[in-house]
CSV table of C-alpha atoms in Angstrom, one decimal:
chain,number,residue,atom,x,y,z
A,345,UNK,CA,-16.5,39.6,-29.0
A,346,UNK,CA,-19.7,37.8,-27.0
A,347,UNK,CA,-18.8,37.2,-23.7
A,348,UNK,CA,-18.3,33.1,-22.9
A,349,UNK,CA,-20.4,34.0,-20.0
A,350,UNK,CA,-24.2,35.2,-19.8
A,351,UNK,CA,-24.9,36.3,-16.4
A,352,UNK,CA,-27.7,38.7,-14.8
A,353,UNK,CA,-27.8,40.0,-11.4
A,354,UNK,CA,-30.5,41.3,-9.8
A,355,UNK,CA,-30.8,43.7,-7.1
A,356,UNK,CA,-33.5,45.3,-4.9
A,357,UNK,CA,-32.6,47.8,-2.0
A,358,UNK,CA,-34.0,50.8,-0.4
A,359,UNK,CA,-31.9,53.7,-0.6
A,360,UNK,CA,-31.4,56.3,2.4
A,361,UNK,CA,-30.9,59.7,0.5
A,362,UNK,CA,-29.6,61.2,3.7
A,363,UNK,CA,-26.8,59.3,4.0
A,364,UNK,CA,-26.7,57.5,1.1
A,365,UNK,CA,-26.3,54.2,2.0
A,366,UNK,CA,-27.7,51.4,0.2
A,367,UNK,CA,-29.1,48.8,2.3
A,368,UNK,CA,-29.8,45.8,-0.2
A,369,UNK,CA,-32.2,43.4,0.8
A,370,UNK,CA,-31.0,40.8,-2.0
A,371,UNK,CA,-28.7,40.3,-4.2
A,372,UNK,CA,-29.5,37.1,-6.9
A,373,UNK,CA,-27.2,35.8,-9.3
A,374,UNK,CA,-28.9,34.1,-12.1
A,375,UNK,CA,-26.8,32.4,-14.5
A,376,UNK,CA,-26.7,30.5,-17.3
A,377,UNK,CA,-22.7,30.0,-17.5
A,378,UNK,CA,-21.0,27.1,-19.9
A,379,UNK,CA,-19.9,24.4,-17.7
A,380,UNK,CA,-17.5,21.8,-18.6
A,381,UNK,CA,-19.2,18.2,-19.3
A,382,UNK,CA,-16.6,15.8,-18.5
A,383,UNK,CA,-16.4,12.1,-18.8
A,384,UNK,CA,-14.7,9.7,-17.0
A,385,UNK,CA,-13.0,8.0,-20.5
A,386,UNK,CA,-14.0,10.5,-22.9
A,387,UNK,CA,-11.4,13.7,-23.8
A,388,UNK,CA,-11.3,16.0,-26.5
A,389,UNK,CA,-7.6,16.5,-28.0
A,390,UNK,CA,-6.2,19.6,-30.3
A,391,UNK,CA,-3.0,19.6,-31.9
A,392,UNK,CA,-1.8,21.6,-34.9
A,393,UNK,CA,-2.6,21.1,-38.6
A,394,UNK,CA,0.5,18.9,-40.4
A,395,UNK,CA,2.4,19.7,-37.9
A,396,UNK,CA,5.1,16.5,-37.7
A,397,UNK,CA,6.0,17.5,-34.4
A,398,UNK,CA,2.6,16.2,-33.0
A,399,UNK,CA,3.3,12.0,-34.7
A,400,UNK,CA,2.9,10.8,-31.2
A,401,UNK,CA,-0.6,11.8,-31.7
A,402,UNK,CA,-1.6,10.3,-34.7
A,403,UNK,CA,0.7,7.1,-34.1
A,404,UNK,CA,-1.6,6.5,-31.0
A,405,UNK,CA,-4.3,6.9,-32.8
A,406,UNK,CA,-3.4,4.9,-36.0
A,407,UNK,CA,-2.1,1.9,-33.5
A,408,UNK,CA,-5.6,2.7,-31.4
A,409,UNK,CA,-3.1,3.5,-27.9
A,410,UNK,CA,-6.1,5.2,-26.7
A,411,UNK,CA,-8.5,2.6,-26.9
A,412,UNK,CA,-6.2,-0.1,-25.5
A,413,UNK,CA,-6.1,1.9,-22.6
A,414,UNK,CA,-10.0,2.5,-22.3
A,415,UNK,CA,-9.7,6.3,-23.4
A,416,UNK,CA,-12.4,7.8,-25.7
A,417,UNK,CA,-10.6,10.6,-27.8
A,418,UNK,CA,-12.1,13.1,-29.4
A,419,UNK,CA,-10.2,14.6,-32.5
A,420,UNK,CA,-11.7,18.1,-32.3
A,421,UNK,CA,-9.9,19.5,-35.7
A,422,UNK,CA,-6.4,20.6,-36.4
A,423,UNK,CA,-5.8,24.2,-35.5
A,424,UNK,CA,-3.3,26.2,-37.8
A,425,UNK,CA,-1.8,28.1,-34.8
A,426,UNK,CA,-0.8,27.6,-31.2
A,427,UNK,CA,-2.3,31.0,-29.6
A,428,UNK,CA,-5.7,29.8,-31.7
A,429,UNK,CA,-5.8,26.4,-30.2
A,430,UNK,CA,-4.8,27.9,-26.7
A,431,UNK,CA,-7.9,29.8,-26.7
A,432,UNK,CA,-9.6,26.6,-27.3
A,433,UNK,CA,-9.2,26.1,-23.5
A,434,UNK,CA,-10.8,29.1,-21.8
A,435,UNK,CA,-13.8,28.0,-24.1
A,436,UNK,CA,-14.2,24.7,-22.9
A,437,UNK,CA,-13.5,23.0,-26.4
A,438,UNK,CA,-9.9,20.8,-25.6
A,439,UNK,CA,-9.2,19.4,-22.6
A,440,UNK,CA,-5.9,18.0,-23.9
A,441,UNK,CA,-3.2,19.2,-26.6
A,442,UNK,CA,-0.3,18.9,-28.6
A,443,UNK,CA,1.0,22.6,-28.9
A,444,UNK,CA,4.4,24.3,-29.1
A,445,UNK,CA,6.0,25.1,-25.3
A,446,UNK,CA,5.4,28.9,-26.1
A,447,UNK,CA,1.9,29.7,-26.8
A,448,UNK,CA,1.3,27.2,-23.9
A,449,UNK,CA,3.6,28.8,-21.5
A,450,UNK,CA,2.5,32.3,-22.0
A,451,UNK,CA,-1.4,32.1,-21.8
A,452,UNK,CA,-0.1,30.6,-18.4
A,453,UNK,CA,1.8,33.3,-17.5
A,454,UNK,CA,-0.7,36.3,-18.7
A,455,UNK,CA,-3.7,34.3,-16.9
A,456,UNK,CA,-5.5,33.7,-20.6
A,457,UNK,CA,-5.6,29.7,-20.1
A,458,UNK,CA,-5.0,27.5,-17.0
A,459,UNK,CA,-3.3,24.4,-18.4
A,460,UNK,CA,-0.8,21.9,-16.9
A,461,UNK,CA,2.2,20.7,-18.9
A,462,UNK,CA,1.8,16.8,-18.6
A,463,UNK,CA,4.4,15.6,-21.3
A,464,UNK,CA,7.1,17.2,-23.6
A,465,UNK,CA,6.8,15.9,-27.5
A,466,UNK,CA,9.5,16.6,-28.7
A,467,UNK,CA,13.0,18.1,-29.3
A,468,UNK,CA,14.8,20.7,-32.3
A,469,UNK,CA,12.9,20.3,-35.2
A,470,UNK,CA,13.4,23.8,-36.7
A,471,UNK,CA,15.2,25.0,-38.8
A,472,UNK,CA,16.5,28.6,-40.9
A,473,UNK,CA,15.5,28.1,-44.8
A,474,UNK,CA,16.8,30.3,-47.7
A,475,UNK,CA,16.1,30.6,-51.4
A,476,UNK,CA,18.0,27.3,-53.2
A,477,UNK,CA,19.8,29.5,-55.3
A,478,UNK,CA,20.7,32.6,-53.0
A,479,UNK,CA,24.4,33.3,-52.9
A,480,UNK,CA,24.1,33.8,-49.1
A,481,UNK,CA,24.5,30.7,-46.9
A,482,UNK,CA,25.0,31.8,-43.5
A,483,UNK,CA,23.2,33.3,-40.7
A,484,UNK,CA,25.7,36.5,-40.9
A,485,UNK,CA,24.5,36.9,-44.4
A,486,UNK,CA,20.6,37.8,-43.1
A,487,UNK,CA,21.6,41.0,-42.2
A,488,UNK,CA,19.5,43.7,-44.2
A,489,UNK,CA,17.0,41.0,-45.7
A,490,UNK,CA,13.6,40.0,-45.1
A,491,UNK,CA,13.5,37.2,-42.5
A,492,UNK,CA,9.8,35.3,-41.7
A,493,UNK,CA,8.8,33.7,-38.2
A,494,UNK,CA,5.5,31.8,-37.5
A,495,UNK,CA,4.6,34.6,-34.9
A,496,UNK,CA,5.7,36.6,-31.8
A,497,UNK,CA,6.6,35.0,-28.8
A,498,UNK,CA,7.1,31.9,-30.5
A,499,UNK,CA,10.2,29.4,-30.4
A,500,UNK,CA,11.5,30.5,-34.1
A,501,UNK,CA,11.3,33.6,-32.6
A,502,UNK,CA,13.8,32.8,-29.7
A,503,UNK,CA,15.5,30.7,-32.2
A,504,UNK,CA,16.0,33.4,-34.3
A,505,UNK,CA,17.3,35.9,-31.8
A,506,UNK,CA,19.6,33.7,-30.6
A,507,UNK,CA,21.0,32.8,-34.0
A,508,UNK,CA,21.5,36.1,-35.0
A,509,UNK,CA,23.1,37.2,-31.3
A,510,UNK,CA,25.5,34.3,-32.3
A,511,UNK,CA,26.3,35.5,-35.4
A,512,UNK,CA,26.9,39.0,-34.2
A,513,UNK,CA,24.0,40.4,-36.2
A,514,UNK,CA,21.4,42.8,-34.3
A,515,UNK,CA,18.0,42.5,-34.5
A,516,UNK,CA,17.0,45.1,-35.6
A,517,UNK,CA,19.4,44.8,-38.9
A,518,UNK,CA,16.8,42.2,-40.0
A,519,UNK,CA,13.3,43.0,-41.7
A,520,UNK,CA,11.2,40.7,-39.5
A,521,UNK,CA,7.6,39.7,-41.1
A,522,UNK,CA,5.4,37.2,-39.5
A,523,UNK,CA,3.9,34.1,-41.5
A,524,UNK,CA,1.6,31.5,-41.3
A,525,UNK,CA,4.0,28.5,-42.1
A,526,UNK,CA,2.1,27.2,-45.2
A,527,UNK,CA,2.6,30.9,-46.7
A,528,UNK,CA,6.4,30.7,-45.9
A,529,UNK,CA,7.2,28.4,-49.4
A,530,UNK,CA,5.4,30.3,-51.7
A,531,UNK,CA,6.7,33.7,-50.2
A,532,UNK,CA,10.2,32.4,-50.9
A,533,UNK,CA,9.4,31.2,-54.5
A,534,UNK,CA,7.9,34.7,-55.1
A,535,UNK,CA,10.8,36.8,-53.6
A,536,UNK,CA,9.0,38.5,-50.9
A,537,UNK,CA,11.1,37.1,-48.4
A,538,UNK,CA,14.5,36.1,-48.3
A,539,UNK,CA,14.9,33.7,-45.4
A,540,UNK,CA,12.5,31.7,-42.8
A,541,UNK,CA,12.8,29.7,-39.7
A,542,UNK,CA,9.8,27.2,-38.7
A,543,UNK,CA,8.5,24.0,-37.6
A,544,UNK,CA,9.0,20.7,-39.8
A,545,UNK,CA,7.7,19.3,-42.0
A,546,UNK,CA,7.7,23.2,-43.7
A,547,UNK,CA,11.5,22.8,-44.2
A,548,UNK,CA,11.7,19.6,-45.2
A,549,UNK,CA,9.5,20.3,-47.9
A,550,UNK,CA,11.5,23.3,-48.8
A,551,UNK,CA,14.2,21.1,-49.9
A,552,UNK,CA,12.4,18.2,-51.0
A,553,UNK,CA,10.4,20.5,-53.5
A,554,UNK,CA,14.3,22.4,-54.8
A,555,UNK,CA,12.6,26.1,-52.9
A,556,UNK,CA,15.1,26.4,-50.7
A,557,UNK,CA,18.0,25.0,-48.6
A,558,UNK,CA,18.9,25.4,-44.8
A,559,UNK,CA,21.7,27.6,-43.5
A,560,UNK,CA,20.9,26.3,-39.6
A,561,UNK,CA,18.9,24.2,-38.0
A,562,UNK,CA,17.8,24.7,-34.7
A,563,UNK,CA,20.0,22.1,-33.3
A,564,UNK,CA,22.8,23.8,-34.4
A,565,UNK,CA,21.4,27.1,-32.5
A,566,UNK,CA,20.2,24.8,-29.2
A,567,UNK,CA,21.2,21.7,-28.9
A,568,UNK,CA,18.1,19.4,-27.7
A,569,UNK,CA,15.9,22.4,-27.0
A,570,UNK,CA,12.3,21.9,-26.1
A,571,UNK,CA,9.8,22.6,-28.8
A,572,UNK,CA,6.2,20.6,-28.5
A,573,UNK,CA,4.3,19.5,-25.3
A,574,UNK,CA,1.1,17.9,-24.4
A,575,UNK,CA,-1.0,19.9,-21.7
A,576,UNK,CA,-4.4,19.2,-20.0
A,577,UNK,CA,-6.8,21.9,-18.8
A,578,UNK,CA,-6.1,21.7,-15.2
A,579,UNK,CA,-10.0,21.3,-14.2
A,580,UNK,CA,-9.8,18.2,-16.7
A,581,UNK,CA,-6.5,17.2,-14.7
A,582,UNK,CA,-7.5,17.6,-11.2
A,583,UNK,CA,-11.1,15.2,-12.0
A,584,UNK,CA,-9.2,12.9,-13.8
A,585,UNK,CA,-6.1,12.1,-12.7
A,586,UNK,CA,-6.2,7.9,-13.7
A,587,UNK,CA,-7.2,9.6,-17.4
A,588,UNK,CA,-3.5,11.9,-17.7
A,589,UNK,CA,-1.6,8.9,-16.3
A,590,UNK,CA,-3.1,6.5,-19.1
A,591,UNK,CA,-2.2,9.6,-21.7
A,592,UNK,CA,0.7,9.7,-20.4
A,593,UNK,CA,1.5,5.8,-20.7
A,594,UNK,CA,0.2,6.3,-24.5
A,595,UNK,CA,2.3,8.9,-25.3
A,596,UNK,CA,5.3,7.4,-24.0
A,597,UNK,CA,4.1,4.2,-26.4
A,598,UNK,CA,3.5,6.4,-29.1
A,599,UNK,CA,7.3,7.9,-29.1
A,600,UNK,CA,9.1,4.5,-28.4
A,601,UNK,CA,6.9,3.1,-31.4
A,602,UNK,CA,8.5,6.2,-33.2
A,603,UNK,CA,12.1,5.0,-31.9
A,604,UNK,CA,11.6,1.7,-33.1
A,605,UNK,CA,9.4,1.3,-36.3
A,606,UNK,CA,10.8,4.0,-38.4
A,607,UNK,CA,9.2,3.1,-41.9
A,608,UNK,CA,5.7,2.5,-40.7
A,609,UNK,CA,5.7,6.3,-38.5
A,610,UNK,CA,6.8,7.5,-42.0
A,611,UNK,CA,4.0,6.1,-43.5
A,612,UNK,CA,1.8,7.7,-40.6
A,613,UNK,CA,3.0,10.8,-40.9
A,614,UNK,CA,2.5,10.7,-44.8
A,615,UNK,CA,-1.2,9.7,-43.6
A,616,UNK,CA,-1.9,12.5,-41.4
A,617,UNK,CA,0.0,15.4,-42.7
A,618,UNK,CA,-0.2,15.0,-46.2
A,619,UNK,CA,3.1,15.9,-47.0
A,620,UNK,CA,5.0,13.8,-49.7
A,621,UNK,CA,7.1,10.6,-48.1
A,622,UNK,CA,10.1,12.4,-49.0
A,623,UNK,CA,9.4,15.2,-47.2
A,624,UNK,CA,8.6,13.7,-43.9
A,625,UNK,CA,11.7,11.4,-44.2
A,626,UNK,CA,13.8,14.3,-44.4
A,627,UNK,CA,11.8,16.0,-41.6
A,628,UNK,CA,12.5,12.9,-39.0
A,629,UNK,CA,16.2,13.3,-39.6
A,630,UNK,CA,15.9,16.8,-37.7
A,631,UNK,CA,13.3,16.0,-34.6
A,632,UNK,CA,13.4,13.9,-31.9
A,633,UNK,CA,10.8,12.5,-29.8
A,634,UNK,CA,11.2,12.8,-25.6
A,635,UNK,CA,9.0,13.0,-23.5
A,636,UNK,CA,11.0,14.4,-20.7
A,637,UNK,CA,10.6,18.5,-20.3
A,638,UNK,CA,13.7,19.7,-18.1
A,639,UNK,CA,13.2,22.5,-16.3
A,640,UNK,CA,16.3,24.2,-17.0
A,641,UNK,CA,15.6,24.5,-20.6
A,642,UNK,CA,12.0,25.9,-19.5
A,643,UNK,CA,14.2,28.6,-17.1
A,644,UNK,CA,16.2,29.9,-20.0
A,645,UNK,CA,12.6,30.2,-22.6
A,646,UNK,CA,10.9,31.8,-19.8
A,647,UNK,CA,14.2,34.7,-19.4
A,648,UNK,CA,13.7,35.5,-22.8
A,649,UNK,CA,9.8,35.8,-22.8
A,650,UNK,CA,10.1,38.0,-19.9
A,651,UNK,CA,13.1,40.0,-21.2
A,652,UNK,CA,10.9,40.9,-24.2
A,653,UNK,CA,7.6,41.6,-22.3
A,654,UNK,CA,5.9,38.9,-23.8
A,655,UNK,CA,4.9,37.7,-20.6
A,656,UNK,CA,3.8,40.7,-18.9
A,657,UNK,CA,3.0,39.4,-14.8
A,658,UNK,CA,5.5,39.6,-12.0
A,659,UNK,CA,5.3,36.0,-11.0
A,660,UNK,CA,8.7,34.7,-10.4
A,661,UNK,CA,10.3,32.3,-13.0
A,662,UNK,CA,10.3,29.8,-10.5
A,663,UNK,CA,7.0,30.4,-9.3
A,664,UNK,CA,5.7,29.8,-13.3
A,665,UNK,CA,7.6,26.8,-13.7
A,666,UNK,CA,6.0,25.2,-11.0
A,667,UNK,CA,2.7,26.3,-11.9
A,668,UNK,CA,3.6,25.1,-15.2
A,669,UNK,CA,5.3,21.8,-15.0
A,670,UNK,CA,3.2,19.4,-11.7
């Protein structure tokens, strides 16, 4: 992979053979290394493709949020993947997202990105999904079957260890395979796999489209658990501090509008994530939006990354929650 940065350095020296030392007369660094173009209004915002969990975002910019508050965004693409859109930052591309608390929290902890958590988006939202017409319709019943997650390190992933440690099930009695969330339907309909957990609106549209049915949601596994949050590079946040605070306010807009106007952020989130009406009324039901990330639920997400080596630095958990959460 090309290295982000192109640097030469030049050296010219004498060298003393009889002691070999180097004496060096210069040493020049010539770069020509990517910098970071900021603007004082202007930002450039990620968040994941149809993901529902990220309607704060496009509420804010359906209402124009960002433009009452003088704020140029930039919609730079939806990104089918939280560890793809986290290298986004080391790049330069985002300087603000809507991600899932996992892939944020560990390219934190393993030094990949340096991000700030500035908001949380939201709460639950998950859920396990089985065929319609499978006979099993418990978590206990998994046992010995083919189970999906979005990917390693992620919250289904917690979700699903802690589901199955509830139900008395180990582990490694499941047949774990990782999906991309848009495979997950078709997977079911085609009998590869006999059970999924993931992000709405993916099991919403299980039900809504007679695929499958849910045997837990994550609710039921942990109550009001943190899933979504919006970070800012932390060179982006240390320059523009009167920028975060007016993303902040518009975020906070953006999830009471939610609160408030339930049939027109329906019709938003029809708009922006393509998913059938149906669907995404049947995904509301099992999200809420708060923008308030306790640190205690952070603490127990951060034991279980570091119990399963997904974060692999000795920083304290206190110590990364505080680098993590201003």
């Amino acid at each position: 992979m090309a290295s982000l940065f192109h640097c030469q350095r030049v050296y010219a020296g004498i060298v003393i053979s009889s002691t070999t030392i180097i004496l060096c007369l210069s040493s020049v660094l010539l770069c020509s290394c990517p910098q970071r173009q900021f603007h004082s209004n202007k930002l450039r915002l990620g968040y994941l493709q149809s993901d529902l969990h990220h309607l704060p975002a496009f509420i804010a910019l359906e209402k124009n949020y960002f433009n009452d508050e003088g704020l140029v965004v930039e919609m730079t693409g939806a990104f089918k993947a939280g560890p793809e859109l986290m290298s986004a930052f080391p790049a330069h591309e985002l300087d603000v997202a809507y991600v899932g608390l996992s892939p944020a929290l560990t390219a934190v902890a393993n030094g990949t990105a340096a991000v700030k958590c500035i908001a949380q988006v939201n709460q639950e939202g998950s859920a396990i999904v089985v065929k319609d017409k499978a006979a099993y319709n418990k978590v206990a019943d998994l046992q010995g079957r083919v189970v999906t997650i979005p990917g390693h390190a992620t919250m289904q992933d917690f979700l699903l260890r802690k589901a199955l440690k509830h139900a008395d099930i180990p582990f490694n009695k499941i047949k774990l395979l990782v999906l991309k969330p848009p495979e997950m339907i078709p997977a079911l309909n085609q009998g590869d796999i006999d059970a999924f957990i993931v992000w709405e609106p993916y099991p919403a549209k299980a039900i809504t489209s007679g695929s499958g049915k849910v045997v837990m949601t994550s609710h039921d596994i942990w109550p009001n658990h943190p899933c979504c949050v919006m970070i800012a590079a932390d060179d982006y946040l240390r320059e523009h501090p009167d920028s975060i605070k007016k993303l902040q306010k518009v975020h906070k807009r953006a999830c009471d509008f939610i609160a408030n106007n339930r049939e027109e952020s329906i019709d938003i989130g029809v708009k922006y994530t393509g998913m059938d009406r149906n669907t995404v009324v049947t995904a509301l039901s099992a999200i809420v939006y708060d923008g308030e990330l306790r640190k205690e639920d952070v603490m127990e997400f951060v034991n279980f990354l570091k119990e399963l080596q997904y974060i692999k630095n000795e920083m304290s958990q206190n110590d990364l929650i505080q680098n993590f959460i201003p």
